[in-house]
mmCIF file of N, CA and C in Angstrom:
data_model
loop_
_atom_site.group_PDB
_atom_site.id
_atom_site.type_symbol
_atom_site.label_atom_id
_atom_site.label_comp_id
_atom_site.label_asym_id
_atom_site.label_seq_id
_atom_site.Cartn_x
_atom_site.Cartn_y
_atom_site.Cartn_z
ATOM 1 N N MET A 40 7.918 -2.960 7.996
ATOM 2 C CA MET A 40 8.897 -3.669 7.964
ATOM 3 C C MET A 40 10.214 -2.710 8.159
ATOM 4 N N ARG A 41 11.317 -3.234 8.694
ATOM 5 C CA ARG A 41 12.465 -2.354 9.049
ATOM 6 C C ARG A 41 13.626 -2.930 8.293
ATOM 7 N N SER A 42 14.634 -1.892 7.748
ATOM 8 C CA SER A 42 15.461 -2.300 6.911
ATOM 9 C C SER A 42 16.872 -1.655 7.342
ATOM 10 N N ASN A 43 18.002 -1.901 7.038
ATOM 11 C CA ASN A 43 19.272 -1.163 7.224
ATOM 12 C C ASN A 43 19.591 -0.436 5.958
ATOM 13 N N GLY A 44 18.914 -0.315 5.098
ATOM 14 C CA GLY A 44 18.948 0.291 3.825
ATOM 15 C C GLY A 44 18.880 -0.630 2.495
ATOM 16 N N ILE A 45 18.292 -0.006 1.617
ATOM 17 C CA ILE A 45 18.247 -1.008 0.346
ATOM 18 C C ILE A 45 18.961 -0.115 -0.678
ATOM 19 N N ARG A 46 19.836 -0.678 -1.444
ATOM 20 C CA ARG A 46 20.638 0.176 -2.452
ATOM 21 C C ARG A 46 19.681 0.515 -3.603
ATOM 22 N N GLY A 47 19.692 1.817 -3.827
ATOM 23 C CA GLY A 47 18.584 2.269 -4.834
ATOM 24 C C GLY A 47 17.227 2.647 -4.303
ATOM 25 N N VAL A 48 17.138 2.577 -3.028
ATOM 26 C CA VAL A 48 15.895 2.881 -2.605
ATOM 27 C C VAL A 48 16.020 4.157 -1.457
ATOM 28 N N ASP A 49 15.283 5.152 -1.427
ATOM 29 C CA ASP A 49 15.499 6.146 -0.393
ATOM 30 C C ASP A 49 14.751 5.696 0.817
ATOM 31 N N GLY A 50 15.020 5.775 2.136
ATOM 32 C CA GLY A 50 14.311 5.405 3.218
ATOM 33 C C GLY A 50 14.584 4.050 3.741
ATOM 34 N N ASN A 51 14.150 3.789 4.912
ATOM 35 C CA ASN A 51 14.444 2.512 5.623
ATOM 36 C C ASN A 51 13.262 1.836 6.252
ATOM 37 N N SER A 52 12.056 2.642 6.034
ATOM 38 C CA SER A 52 10.959 1.955 6.792
ATOM 39 C C SER A 52 9.769 1.678 5.776
ATOM 40 N N PHE A 53 9.432 0.591 5.695
ATOM 41 C CA PHE A 53 8.377 0.241 4.538
ATOM 42 C C PHE A 53 7.169 -0.457 5.306
ATOM 43 N N GLU A 54 6.093 0.191 4.994
ATOM 44 C CA GLU A 54 4.921 -0.330 5.520
ATOM 45 C C GLU A 54 4.256 -1.676 4.888
ATOM 46 N N ASN A 55 4.520 -1.458 3.373
ATOM 47 C CA ASN A 55 3.626 -2.509 2.606
ATOM 48 C C ASN A 55 4.905 -3.131 1.880
ATOM 49 N N ALA A 56 5.057 -4.434 1.974
ATOM 50 C CA ALA A 56 6.095 -5.084 1.358
ATOM 51 C C ALA A 56 5.435 -6.605 1.122
ATOM 52 N N TYR A 57 5.817 -7.115 0.009
ATOM 53 C CA TYR A 57 5.114 -8.306 -0.519
ATOM 54 C C TYR A 57 6.218 -8.956 -1.093
ATOM 55 N N GLY A 58 6.583 -10.349 -0.887
ATOM 56 C CA GLY A 58 7.751 -11.152 -1.447
ATOM 57 C C GLY A 58 7.419 -12.591 -1.702
ATOM 58 N N ASN A 59 8.394 -13.151 -2.269
ATOM 59 C CA ASN A 59 8.378 -14.520 -2.321
ATOM 60 C C ASN A 59 9.931 -15.035 -2.425
ATOM 61 N N ASP A 60 10.405 -16.083 -2.822
ATOM 62 C CA ASP A 60 11.707 -16.613 -2.768
ATOM 63 C C ASP A 60 12.662 -15.973 -3.660
ATOM 64 N N GLU A 61 12.048 -15.419 -4.813
ATOM 65 C CA GLU A 61 12.756 -14.596 -5.694
ATOM 66 C C GLU A 61 12.920 -13.125 -5.835
ATOM 67 N N TYR A 62 11.740 -12.459 -5.611
ATOM 68 C CA TYR A 62 11.518 -11.166 -5.618
ATOM 69 C C TYR A 62 10.735 -10.588 -4.443
ATOM 70 N N MET A 63 10.917 -9.277 -4.040
ATOM 71 C CA MET A 63 9.924 -8.780 -3.117
ATOM 72 C C MET A 63 9.665 -7.152 -3.748
ATOM 73 N N THR A 64 8.570 -6.599 -3.291
ATOM 74 C CA THR A 64 8.284 -5.263 -3.685
ATOM 75 C C THR A 64 7.767 -4.553 -2.476
ATOM 76 N N VAL A 65 8.112 -3.450 -2.716
ATOM 77 C CA VAL A 65 7.849 -2.560 -1.376
ATOM 78 C C VAL A 65 7.108 -1.245 -2.286
ATOM 79 N N LEU A 66 5.870 -1.072 -1.596
ATOM 80 C CA LEU A 66 5.016 -0.131 -2.210
ATOM 81 C C LEU A 66 5.305 1.494 -1.554
ATOM 82 N N LEU A 67 5.558 2.368 -2.342
ATOM 83 C CA LEU A 67 5.971 3.783 -1.854
ATOM 84 C C LEU A 67 4.992 4.737 -2.647
ATOM 85 N N ASN A 68 3.952 5.091 -2.171
ATOM 86 C CA ASN A 68 3.011 5.912 -2.875
ATOM 87 C C ASN A 68 2.573 5.553 -4.146
ATOM 88 N N ASP A 69 3.030 5.975 -5.185
ATOM 89 C CA ASP A 69 2.630 5.628 -6.665
ATOM 90 C C ASP A 69 3.408 4.701 -7.186
ATOM 91 N N THR A 70 4.596 4.046 -6.474
ATOM 92 C CA THR A 70 5.621 3.256 -7.153
ATOM 93 C C THR A 70 5.768 2.109 -6.497
ATOM 94 N N ALA A 71 5.584 0.929 -7.091
ATOM 95 C CA ALA A 71 6.008 -0.311 -6.736
ATOM 96 C C ALA A 71 7.540 -0.635 -6.975
ATOM 97 N N VAL A 72 8.276 -0.753 -5.889
ATOM 98 C CA VAL A 72 9.950 -0.948 -6.052
ATOM 99 C C VAL A 72 10.089 -2.387 -5.897
ATOM 100 N N LEU A 73 10.733 -2.940 -6.913
ATOM 101 C CA LEU A 73 11.012 -4.353 -7.175
ATOM 102 C C LEU A 73 12.468 -4.517 -6.588
ATOM 103 N N LEU A 74 12.668 -5.538 -5.723
ATOM 104 C CA LEU A 74 13.921 -5.971 -5.165
ATOM 105 C C LEU A 74 14.134 -7.379 -5.318
ATOM 106 N N SER A 75 15.432 -7.719 -5.143
ATOM 107 C CA SER A 75 15.935 -9.173 -5.269
ATOM 108 C C SER A 75 15.823 -9.471 -3.833
ATOM 109 N N THR A 76 15.156 -10.794 -3.434
ATOM 110 C CA THR A 76 14.770 -11.134 -2.159
ATOM 111 C C THR A 76 16.217 -11.583 -1.547
ATOM 112 N N LYS A 77 17.023 -12.144 -2.450
ATOM 113 C CA LYS A 77 18.443 -12.759 -1.932
ATOM 114 C C LYS A 77 19.388 -11.666 -1.590
ATOM 115 N N THR A 78 19.459 -10.472 -2.449
ATOM 116 C CA THR A 78 20.380 -9.441 -2.225
ATOM 117 C C THR A 78 19.940 -8.260 -1.803
ATOM 118 N N LYS A 79 18.557 -8.244 -1.769
ATOM 119 C CA LYS A 79 17.863 -7.118 -1.354
ATOM 120 C C LYS A 79 18.256 -5.804 -2.198
ATOM 121 N N GLN A 80 18.807 -5.988 -3.157
ATOM 122 C CA GLN A 80 19.302 -5.100 -4.204
ATOM 123 C C GLN A 80 18.036 -4.575 -5.062
ATOM 124 N N TRP A 81 18.000 -3.193 -5.489
ATOM 125 C CA TRP A 81 17.128 -2.528 -6.298
ATOM 126 C C TRP A 81 17.174 -3.484 -7.893
ATOM 127 N N ILE A 82 15.911 -3.621 -8.308
ATOM 128 C CA ILE A 82 15.871 -4.048 -9.770
ATOM 129 C C ILE A 82 15.341 -3.107 -10.599
ATOM 130 N N ALA A 83 13.988 -2.749 -10.251
ATOM 131 C CA ALA A 83 13.308 -1.784 -10.932
ATOM 132 C C ALA A 83 12.152 -1.090 -10.250
ATOM 133 N N ASN A 84 11.711 0.184 -10.707
ATOM 134 C CA ASN A 84 10.652 0.864 -10.216
ATOM 135 C C ASN A 84 9.454 0.789 -11.264
ATOM 136 N N PHE A 85 8.354 0.439 -10.663
ATOM 137 C CA PHE A 85 6.953 0.356 -11.599
ATOM 138 C C PHE A 85 6.094 1.552 -10.866
ATOM 139 N N LYS A 86 5.738 2.493 -11.837
ATOM 140 C CA LYS A 86 5.082 3.745 -11.449
ATOM 141 C C LYS A 86 3.601 3.544 -12.019
ATOM 142 N N MET A 87 2.768 3.850 -10.920
ATOM 143 C CA MET A 87 1.235 3.956 -11.329
ATOM 144 C C MET A 87 0.745 5.239 -11.376
ATOM 145 N N ASN A 88 -0.358 5.628 -11.925
ATOM 146 C CA ASN A 88 -1.197 6.818 -11.912
ATOM 147 C C ASN A 88 -1.624 7.210 -10.477
ATOM 148 N N GLY A 89 -2.007 6.183 -9.591
ATOM 149 C CA GLY A 89 -2.472 6.543 -8.294
ATOM 150 C C GLY A 89 -1.654 5.732 -7.313
ATOM 151 N N LYS A 90 -2.040 5.924 -6.028
ATOM 152 C CA LYS A 90 -1.312 5.361 -4.881
ATOM 153 C C LYS A 90 -1.306 3.802 -5.203
ATOM 154 N N VAL A 91 -0.366 3.042 -5.061
ATOM 155 C CA VAL A 91 -0.245 1.668 -4.834
ATOM 156 C C VAL A 91 -0.763 1.105 -3.463
ATOM 157 N N ASN A 92 -1.868 0.300 -3.614
ATOM 158 C CA ASN A 92 -2.302 -0.293 -2.397
ATOM 159 C C ASN A 92 -2.070 -1.699 -2.091
ATOM 160 N N SER A 93 -1.783 -2.432 -3.212
ATOM 161 C CA SER A 93 -1.444 -3.966 -3.153
ATOM 162 C C SER A 93 -0.747 -4.414 -4.194
ATOM 163 N N ALA A 94 0.050 -5.587 -3.896
ATOM 164 C CA ALA A 94 0.692 -6.198 -5.094
ATOM 165 C C ALA A 94 0.691 -7.548 -4.908
ATOM 166 N N SER A 95 0.743 -8.433 -5.989
ATOM 167 C CA SER A 95 0.880 -9.945 -5.877
ATOM 168 C C SER A 95 1.616 -10.441 -7.254
ATOM 169 N N PHE A 96 2.558 -11.400 -6.784
ATOM 170 C CA PHE A 96 3.303 -12.120 -7.900
ATOM 171 C C PHE A 96 2.483 -13.083 -8.479
ATOM 172 N N SER A 97 2.974 -13.507 -9.860
ATOM 173 C CA SER A 97 2.170 -14.845 -10.410
ATOM 174 C C SER A 97 3.096 -15.964 -9.740
ATOM 175 N N ASN A 98 2.374 -17.039 -9.926
ATOM 176 C CA ASN A 98 3.095 -18.300 -9.433
ATOM 177 C C ASN A 98 4.384 -18.536 -9.922
ATOM 178 N N ASP A 99 4.718 -18.268 -11.157
ATOM 179 C CA ASP A 99 5.962 -18.529 -11.871
ATOM 180 C C ASP A 99 6.851 -17.301 -11.973
ATOM 181 N N ASN A 100 6.550 -16.148 -11.136
ATOM 182 C CA ASN A 100 7.512 -14.996 -10.812
ATOM 183 C C ASN A 100 7.496 -14.422 -12.253
ATOM 184 N N SER A 101 6.821 -14.476 -13.388
ATOM 185 C CA SER A 101 6.920 -13.564 -14.428
ATOM 186 C C SER A 101 6.287 -12.441 -14.539
ATOM 187 N N THR A 102 5.141 -12.289 -13.735
ATOM 188 C CA THR A 102 4.581 -11.057 -13.730
ATOM 189 C C THR A 102 4.173 -10.514 -12.180
ATOM 190 N N LEU A 103 3.856 -9.313 -12.141
ATOM 191 C CA LEU A 103 3.559 -8.692 -10.728
ATOM 192 C C LEU A 103 2.330 -7.885 -11.087
ATOM 193 N N SER A 104 1.274 -8.071 -10.404
ATOM 194 C CA SER A 104 0.033 -7.403 -10.222
ATOM 195 C C SER A 104 0.003 -6.249 -9.434
ATOM 196 N N THR A 105 -0.364 -5.177 -9.631
ATOM 197 C CA THR A 105 -0.660 -4.141 -8.559
ATOM 198 C C THR A 105 -1.876 -3.357 -8.736
ATOM 199 N N CYS A 106 -2.501 -3.047 -7.659
ATOM 200 C CA CYS A 106 -3.848 -2.330 -7.894
ATOM 201 C C CYS A 106 -3.776 -0.950 -6.857
ATOM 202 N N GLY A 107 -4.354 0.085 -7.257
ATOM 203 C CA GLY A 107 -4.250 1.311 -6.708
ATOM 204 C C GLY A 107 -5.489 1.929 -6.127
ATOM 205 N N SER A 108 -5.356 2.857 -5.510
ATOM 206 C CA SER A 108 -6.537 3.647 -4.685
ATOM 207 C C SER A 108 -7.563 4.203 -5.891
ATOM 208 N N ASP A 109 -7.156 4.272 -7.127
ATOM 209 C CA ASP A 109 -7.986 4.540 -8.233
ATOM 210 C C ASP A 109 -8.779 3.533 -8.956
ATOM 211 N N GLY A 110 -8.645 2.183 -8.309
ATOM 212 C CA GLY A 110 -9.269 1.110 -8.973
ATOM 213 C C GLY A 110 -8.608 0.647 -9.998
ATOM 214 N N GLU A 111 -7.387 1.323 -10.454
ATOM 215 C CA GLU A 111 -6.690 0.620 -11.714
ATOM 216 C C GLU A 111 -5.897 -0.413 -11.166
ATOM 217 N N VAL A 112 -5.782 -1.572 -12.084
ATOM 218 C CA VAL A 112 -4.981 -2.706 -11.958
ATOM 219 C C VAL A 112 -3.925 -2.824 -13.100
ATOM 220 N N TYR A 113 -2.704 -3.080 -12.719
ATOM 221 C CA TYR A 113 -1.771 -3.040 -13.658
ATOM 222 C C TYR A 113 -0.907 -4.449 -13.527
ATOM 223 N N ILE A 114 -0.554 -5.127 -14.654
ATOM 224 C CA ILE A 114 0.045 -6.118 -14.899
ATOM 225 C C ILE A 114 1.358 -5.874 -15.370
ATOM 226 N N TRP A 115 2.542 -6.198 -14.656
ATOM 227 C CA TRP A 115 3.828 -5.897 -14.933
ATOM 228 C C TRP A 115 4.687 -7.201 -15.402
ATOM 229 N N ASP A 116 5.338 -6.910 -16.634
ATOM 230 C CA ASP A 116 6.224 -8.085 -16.979
ATOM 231 C C ASP A 116 7.525 -7.884 -16.397
ATOM 232 N N LEU A 117 8.027 -8.682 -15.495
ATOM 233 C CA LEU A 117 9.349 -8.549 -14.803
ATOM 234 C C LEU A 117 10.420 -8.754 -15.296
ATOM 235 N N ARG A 118 10.439 -9.392 -16.542
ATOM 236 C CA ARG A 118 11.577 -9.778 -17.401
ATOM 237 C C ARG A 118 11.963 -8.499 -18.145
ATOM 238 N N GLN A 119 10.640 -7.988 -18.859
ATOM 239 C CA GLN A 119 10.960 -6.737 -19.719
ATOM 240 C C GLN A 119 10.769 -5.359 -18.931
ATOM 241 N N ARG A 120 10.173 -5.320 -17.656
ATOM 242 C CA ARG A 120 10.285 -4.311 -16.667
ATOM 243 C C ARG A 120 9.063 -3.413 -17.266
ATOM 244 N N LYS A 121 8.045 -3.825 -17.752
ATOM 245 C CA LYS A 121 7.325 -2.698 -18.312
ATOM 246 C C LYS A 121 5.681 -3.222 -18.182
ATOM 247 N N CYS A 122 4.878 -2.397 -18.250
ATOM 248 C CA CYS A 122 3.423 -2.713 -17.982
ATOM 249 C C CYS A 122 2.931 -3.323 -19.248
ATOM 250 N N ILE A 123 2.198 -4.608 -19.172
ATOM 251 C CA ILE A 123 1.667 -5.094 -20.441
ATOM 252 C C ILE A 123 0.267 -5.284 -20.410
ATOM 253 N N HIS A 124 -0.297 -4.926 -19.364
ATOM 254 C CA HIS A 124 -1.796 -4.726 -19.308
ATOM 255 C C HIS A 124 -2.417 -3.950 -18.084
ATOM 256 N N ARG A 125 -3.297 -3.058 -18.280
ATOM 257 C CA ARG A 125 -3.842 -2.167 -17.424
ATOM 258 C C ARG A 125 -5.425 -2.095 -17.650
ATOM 259 N N TYR A 126 -6.050 -2.420 -16.637
ATOM 260 C CA TYR A 126 -7.613 -2.142 -16.657
ATOM 261 C C TYR A 126 -8.103 -1.612 -15.208
ATOM 262 N N ARG A 127 -9.272 -1.059 -15.388
ATOM 263 C CA ARG A 127 -10.163 -0.515 -14.282
ATOM 264 C C ARG A 127 -10.956 -1.772 -13.825
ATOM 265 N N ASP A 128 -10.973 -1.823 -12.383
ATOM 266 C CA ASP A 128 -11.784 -2.755 -11.783
ATOM 267 C C ASP A 128 -13.190 -2.035 -11.545
ATOM 268 N N ASP A 129 -14.168 -2.095 -12.334
ATOM 269 C CA ASP A 129 -15.274 -1.274 -12.280
ATOM 270 C C ASP A 129 -16.255 -1.463 -11.029
ATOM 271 N N GLY A 130 -15.941 -2.723 -10.465
ATOM 272 C CA GLY A 130 -16.607 -2.954 -9.201
ATOM 273 C C GLY A 130 -15.839 -2.313 -7.926
ATOM 274 N N ALA A 131 -14.892 -1.945 -8.110
ATOM 275 C CA ALA A 131 -14.034 -1.299 -6.957
ATOM 276 C C ALA A 131 -14.067 0.245 -6.820
ATOM 277 N N VAL A 132 -14.479 0.712 -5.739
ATOM 278 C CA VAL A 132 -14.286 2.164 -5.324
ATOM 279 C C VAL A 132 -12.753 2.376 -5.219
ATOM 280 N N GLN A 133 -12.088 1.697 -4.558
ATOM 281 C CA GLN A 133 -10.703 1.736 -4.344
ATOM 282 C C GLN A 133 -10.219 0.209 -3.987
ATOM 283 N N CYS A 134 -9.182 -0.208 -4.767
ATOM 284 C CA CYS A 134 -8.602 -1.345 -4.519
ATOM 285 C C CYS A 134 -7.633 -1.407 -3.178
ATOM 286 N N THR A 135 -8.061 -2.436 -2.356
ATOM 287 C CA THR A 135 -7.387 -2.646 -1.239
ATOM 288 C C THR A 135 -6.554 -4.044 -1.086
ATOM 289 N N ALA A 136 -6.941 -4.935 -1.809
ATOM 290 C CA ALA A 136 -6.025 -6.188 -1.866
ATOM 291 C C ALA A 136 -5.947 -6.805 -3.354
ATOM 292 N N ILE A 137 -5.119 -7.661 -3.749
ATOM 293 C CA ILE A 137 -5.068 -8.218 -4.966
ATOM 294 C C ILE A 137 -4.348 -9.541 -4.704
ATOM 295 N N GLY A 138 -4.944 -10.606 -5.331
ATOM 296 C CA GLY A 138 -4.389 -11.967 -5.070
ATOM 297 C C GLY A 138 -4.112 -12.698 -6.203
#
């Protein structure tokens, strides 16, 4: 994905971006960057312990789920801007997609 720049985010080329009508997230190494879809403005950074491989928003846009190269899955509350649950996917060697 190419962009002319996003306020609050360094760089302008993003390989992994996921979004819907309200939010989008860009995955940069160990961080999921939350942006407004309408304004493309930075909202928050969600930092994981490992590299972020995938992200998915809940149907009601209240949470963001991210999974990493270490098999850890994080559930983020988008209103409170914090991790509300974290677990290890014991069946995964490395998480590549979440839905």
